[in-house]
Short mmCIF file of N, CA and C in Angstrom, two decimals:
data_model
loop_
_atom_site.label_atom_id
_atom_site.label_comp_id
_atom_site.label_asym_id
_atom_site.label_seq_id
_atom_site.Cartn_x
_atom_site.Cartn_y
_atom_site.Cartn_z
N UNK A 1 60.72 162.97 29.77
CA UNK A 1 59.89 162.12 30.59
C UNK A 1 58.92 163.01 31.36
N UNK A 2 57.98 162.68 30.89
CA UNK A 2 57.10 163.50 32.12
C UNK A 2 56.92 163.46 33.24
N UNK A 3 56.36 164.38 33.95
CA UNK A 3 56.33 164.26 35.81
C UNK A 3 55.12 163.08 36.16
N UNK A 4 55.82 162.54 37.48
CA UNK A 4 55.27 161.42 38.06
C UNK A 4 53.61 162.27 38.36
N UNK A 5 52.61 161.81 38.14
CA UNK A 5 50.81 162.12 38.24
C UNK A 5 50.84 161.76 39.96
N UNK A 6 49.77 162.52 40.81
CA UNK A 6 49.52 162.06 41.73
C UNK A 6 48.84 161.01 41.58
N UNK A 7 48.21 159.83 42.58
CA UNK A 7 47.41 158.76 42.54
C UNK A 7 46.26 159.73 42.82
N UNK A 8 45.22 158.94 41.82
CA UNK A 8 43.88 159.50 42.51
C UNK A 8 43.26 158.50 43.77
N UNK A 9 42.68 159.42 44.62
CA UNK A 9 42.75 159.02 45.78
C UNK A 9 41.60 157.78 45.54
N UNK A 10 41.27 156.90 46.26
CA UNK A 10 40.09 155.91 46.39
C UNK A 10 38.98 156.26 46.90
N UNK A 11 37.51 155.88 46.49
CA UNK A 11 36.62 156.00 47.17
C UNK A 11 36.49 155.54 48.65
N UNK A 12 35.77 156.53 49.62
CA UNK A 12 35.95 155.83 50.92
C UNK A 12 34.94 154.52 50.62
N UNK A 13 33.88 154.31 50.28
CA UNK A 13 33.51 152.96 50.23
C UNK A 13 33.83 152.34 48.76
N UNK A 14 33.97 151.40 49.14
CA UNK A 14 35.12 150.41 47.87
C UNK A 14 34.22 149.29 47.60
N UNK A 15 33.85 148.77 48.51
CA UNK A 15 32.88 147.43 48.73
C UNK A 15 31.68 147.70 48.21
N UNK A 16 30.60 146.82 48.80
CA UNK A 16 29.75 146.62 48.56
C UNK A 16 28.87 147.68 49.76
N UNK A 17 28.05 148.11 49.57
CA UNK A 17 27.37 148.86 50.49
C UNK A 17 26.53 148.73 51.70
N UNK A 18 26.24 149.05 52.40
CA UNK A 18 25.99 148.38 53.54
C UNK A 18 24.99 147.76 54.17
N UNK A 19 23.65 148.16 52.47
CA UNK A 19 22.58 147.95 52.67
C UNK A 19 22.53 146.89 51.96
N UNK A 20 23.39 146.18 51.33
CA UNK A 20 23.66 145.22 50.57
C UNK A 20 24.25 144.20 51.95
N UNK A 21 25.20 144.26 52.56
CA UNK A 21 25.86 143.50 53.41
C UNK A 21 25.00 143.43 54.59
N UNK A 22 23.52 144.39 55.22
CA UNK A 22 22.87 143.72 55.27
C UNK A 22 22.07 142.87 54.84
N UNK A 23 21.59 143.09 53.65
CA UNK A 23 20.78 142.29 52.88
C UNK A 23 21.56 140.97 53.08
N UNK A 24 22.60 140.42 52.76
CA UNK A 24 23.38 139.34 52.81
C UNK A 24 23.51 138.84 54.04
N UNK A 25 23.50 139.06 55.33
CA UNK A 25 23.27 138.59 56.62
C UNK A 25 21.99 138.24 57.32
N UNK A 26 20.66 138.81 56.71
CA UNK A 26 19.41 138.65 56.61
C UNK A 26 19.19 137.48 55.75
N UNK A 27 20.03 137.15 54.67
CA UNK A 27 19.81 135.94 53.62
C UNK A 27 20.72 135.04 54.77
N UNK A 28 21.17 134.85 54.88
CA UNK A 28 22.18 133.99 55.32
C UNK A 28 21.70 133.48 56.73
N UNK A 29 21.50 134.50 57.53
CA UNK A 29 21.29 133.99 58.55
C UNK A 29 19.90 133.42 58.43
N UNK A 30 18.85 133.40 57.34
CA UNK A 30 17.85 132.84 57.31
C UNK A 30 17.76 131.61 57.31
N UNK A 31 18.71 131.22 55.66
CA UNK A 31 18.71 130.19 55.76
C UNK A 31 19.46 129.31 56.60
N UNK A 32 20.57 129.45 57.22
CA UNK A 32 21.24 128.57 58.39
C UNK A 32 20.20 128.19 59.51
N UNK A 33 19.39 129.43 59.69
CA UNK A 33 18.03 129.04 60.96
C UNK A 33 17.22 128.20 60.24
N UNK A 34 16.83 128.35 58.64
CA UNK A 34 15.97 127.06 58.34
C UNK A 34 16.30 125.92 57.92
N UNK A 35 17.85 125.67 57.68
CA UNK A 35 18.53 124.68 57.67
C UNK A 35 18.86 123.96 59.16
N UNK A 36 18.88 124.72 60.22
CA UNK A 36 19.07 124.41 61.57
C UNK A 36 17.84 123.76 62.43
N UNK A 37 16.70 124.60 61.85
CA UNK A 37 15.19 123.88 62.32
C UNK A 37 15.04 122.95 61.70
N UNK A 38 15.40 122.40 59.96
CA UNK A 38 14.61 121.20 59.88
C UNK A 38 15.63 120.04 60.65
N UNK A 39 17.31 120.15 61.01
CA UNK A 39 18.04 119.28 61.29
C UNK A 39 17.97 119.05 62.67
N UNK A 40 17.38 120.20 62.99
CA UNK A 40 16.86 119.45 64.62
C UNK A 40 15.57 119.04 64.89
N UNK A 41 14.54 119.26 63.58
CA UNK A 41 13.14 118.40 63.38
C UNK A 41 13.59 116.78 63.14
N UNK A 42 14.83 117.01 62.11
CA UNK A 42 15.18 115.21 62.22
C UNK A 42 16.03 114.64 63.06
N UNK A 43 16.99 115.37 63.70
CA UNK A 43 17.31 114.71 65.05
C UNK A 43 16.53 113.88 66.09
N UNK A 44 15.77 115.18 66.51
CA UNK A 44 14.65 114.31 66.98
C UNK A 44 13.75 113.48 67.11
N UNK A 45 13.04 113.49 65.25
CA UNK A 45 12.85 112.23 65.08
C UNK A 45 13.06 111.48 64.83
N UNK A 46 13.84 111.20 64.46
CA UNK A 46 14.89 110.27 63.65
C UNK A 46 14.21 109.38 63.03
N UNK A 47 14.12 109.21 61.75
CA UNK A 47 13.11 108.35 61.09
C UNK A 47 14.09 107.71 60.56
N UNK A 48 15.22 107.41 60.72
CA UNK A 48 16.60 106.32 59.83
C UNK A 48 16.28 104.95 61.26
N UNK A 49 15.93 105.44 62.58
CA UNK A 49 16.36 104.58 63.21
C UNK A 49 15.90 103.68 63.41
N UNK A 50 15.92 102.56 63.76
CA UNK A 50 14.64 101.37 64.10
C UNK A 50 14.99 101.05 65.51
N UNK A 51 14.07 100.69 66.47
CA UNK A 51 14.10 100.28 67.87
C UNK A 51 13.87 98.74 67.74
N UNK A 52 14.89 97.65 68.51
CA UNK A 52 14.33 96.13 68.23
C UNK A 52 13.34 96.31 69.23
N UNK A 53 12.76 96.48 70.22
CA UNK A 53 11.72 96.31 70.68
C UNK A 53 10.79 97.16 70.73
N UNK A 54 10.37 98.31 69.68
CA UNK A 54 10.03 99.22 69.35
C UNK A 54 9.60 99.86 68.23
N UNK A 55 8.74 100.17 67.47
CA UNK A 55 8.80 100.46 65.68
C UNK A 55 8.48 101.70 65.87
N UNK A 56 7.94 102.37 67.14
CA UNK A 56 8.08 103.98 66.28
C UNK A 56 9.37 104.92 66.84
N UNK A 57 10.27 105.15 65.91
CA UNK A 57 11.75 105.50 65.69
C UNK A 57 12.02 106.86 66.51
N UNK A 58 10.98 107.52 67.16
CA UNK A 58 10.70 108.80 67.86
C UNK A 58 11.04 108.59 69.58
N UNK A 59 10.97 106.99 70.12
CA UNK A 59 11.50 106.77 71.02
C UNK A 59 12.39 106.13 71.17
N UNK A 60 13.23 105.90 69.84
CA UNK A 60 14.43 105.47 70.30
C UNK A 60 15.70 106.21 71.19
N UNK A 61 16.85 105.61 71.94
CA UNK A 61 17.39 106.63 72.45
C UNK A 61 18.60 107.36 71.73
N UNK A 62 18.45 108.46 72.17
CA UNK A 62 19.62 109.23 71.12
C UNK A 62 21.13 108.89 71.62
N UNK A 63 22.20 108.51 70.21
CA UNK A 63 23.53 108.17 70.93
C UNK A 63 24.23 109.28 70.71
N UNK A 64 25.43 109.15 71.29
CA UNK A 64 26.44 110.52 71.46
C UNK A 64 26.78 111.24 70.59
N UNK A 65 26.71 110.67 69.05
CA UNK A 65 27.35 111.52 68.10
C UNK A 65 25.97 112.16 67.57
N UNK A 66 24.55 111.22 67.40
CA UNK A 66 23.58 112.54 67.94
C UNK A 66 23.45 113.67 68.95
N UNK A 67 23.77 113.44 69.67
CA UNK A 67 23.71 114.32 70.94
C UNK A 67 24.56 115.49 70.69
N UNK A 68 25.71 115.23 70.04
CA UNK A 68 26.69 116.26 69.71
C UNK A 68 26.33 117.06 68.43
N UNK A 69 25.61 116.69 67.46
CA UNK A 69 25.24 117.57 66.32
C UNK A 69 24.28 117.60 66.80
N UNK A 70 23.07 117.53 67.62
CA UNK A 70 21.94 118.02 67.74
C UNK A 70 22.39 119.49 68.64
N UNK A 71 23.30 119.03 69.66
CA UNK A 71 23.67 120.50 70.65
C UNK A 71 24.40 121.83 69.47
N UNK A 72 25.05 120.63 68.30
CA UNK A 72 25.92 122.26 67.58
C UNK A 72 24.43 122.46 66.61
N UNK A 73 23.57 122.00 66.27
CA UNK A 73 22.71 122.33 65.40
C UNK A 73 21.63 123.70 65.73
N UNK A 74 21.86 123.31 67.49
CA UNK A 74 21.15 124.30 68.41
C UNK A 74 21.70 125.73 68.25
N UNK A 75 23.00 125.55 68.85
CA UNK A 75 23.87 126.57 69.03
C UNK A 75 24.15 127.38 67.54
N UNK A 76 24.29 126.83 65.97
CA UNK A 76 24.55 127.57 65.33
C UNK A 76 22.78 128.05 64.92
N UNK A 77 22.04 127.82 64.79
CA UNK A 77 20.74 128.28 64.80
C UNK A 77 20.67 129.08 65.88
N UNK A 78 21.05 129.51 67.05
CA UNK A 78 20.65 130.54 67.92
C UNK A 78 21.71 131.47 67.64
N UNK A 79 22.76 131.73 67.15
CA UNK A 79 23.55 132.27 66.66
C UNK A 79 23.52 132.67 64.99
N UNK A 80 22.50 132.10 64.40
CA UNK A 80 21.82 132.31 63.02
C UNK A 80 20.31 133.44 63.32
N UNK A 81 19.47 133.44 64.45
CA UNK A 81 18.61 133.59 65.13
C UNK A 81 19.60 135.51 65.51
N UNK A 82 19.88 135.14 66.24
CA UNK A 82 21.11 136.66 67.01
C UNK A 82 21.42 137.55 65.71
N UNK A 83 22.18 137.01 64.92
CA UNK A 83 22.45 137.44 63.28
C UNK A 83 21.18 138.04 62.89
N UNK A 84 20.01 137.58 62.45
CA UNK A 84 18.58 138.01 61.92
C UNK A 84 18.24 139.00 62.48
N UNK A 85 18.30 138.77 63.84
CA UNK A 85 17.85 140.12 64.74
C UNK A 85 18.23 140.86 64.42
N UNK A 86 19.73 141.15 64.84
CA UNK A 86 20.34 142.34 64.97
C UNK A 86 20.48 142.80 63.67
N UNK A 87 20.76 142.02 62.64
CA UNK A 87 20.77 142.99 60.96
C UNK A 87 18.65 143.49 60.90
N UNK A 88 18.23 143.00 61.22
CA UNK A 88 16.99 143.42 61.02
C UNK A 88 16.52 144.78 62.19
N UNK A 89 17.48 144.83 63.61
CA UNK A 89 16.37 145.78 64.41
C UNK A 89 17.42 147.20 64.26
N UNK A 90 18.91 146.92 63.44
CA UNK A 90 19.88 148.02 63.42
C UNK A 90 19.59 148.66 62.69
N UNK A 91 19.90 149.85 62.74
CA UNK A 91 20.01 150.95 61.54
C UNK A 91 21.09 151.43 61.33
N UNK A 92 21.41 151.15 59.83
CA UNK A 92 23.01 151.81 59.21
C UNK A 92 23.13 152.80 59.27
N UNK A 93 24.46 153.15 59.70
CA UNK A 93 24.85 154.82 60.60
C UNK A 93 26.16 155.18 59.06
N UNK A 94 25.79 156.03 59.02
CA UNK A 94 27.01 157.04 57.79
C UNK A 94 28.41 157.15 58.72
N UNK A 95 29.22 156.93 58.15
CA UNK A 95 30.31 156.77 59.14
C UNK A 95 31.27 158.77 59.38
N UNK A 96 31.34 158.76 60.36
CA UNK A 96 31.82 160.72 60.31
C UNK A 96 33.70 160.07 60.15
N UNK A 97 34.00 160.62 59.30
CA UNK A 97 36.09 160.68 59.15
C UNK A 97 36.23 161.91 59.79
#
C-alpha cells in the first residue's frame, strides 16, 4: 500500500474575484435603485386609482398598505443607492496573510 500523499494545499482565493464581486454589487445595486425609482414613480401616482369625486388619480389619498411599501420602497433604494456608492468610490486592497 502506498504512503498516504499530502493534500495539496488550496488556493487562497477560491471564489470569484473581487473585481467580479464588485462588478456584481454595481449590477445589483443598480437595478434595485431602478426598480425602486420607477415603484415609487407609481406609488405616487397611482394611475390604478380612481377618486369618486375626482378623475385625476394623482390626488387621491394614499392608504396604509401604500404608505407602507412606498416607505420600504424608499428605504431599500437608499440602501441600493449606499451599495452603488461605496462599490464604486472603494478600491480593492490585496489582502497581507
Amino acid at each position: 500500500m502506498p504512503p498516504p500523499t499530502a493534500a495539496r494545499p488550496t488556493p487562497h482565493r477560491t471564489g470569484p474575484t473581487r473585481g467580479r464581486w464588485r462588478a456584481v454589487v454595481v449590477g445589483v445595486s443598480a437595478a434595485v435603485g431602478v426598480l425602486c425609482a420607477g415603484g415609487f414613480a407609481l406609488l405616487v401616482l397611482q394611475p390604478w386609482r380612481t377618486c369618486p369625486d375626482d378623475d385625476a388619480p394623482a390626488a387621491c389619498p394614499m392608504l396604509a398598505r401604500d404608505h407602507g411599501l412606498l416607505v420600504a420602497c424608499v428605504v431599500v433604494g437608499l440602501v441600493a443607492a449606499l451599495g452603488l456608492v461605496l462599490a464604486l468610490t472603494t478600491t480593492p486592497r490585496d489582502r497581507q496573510d
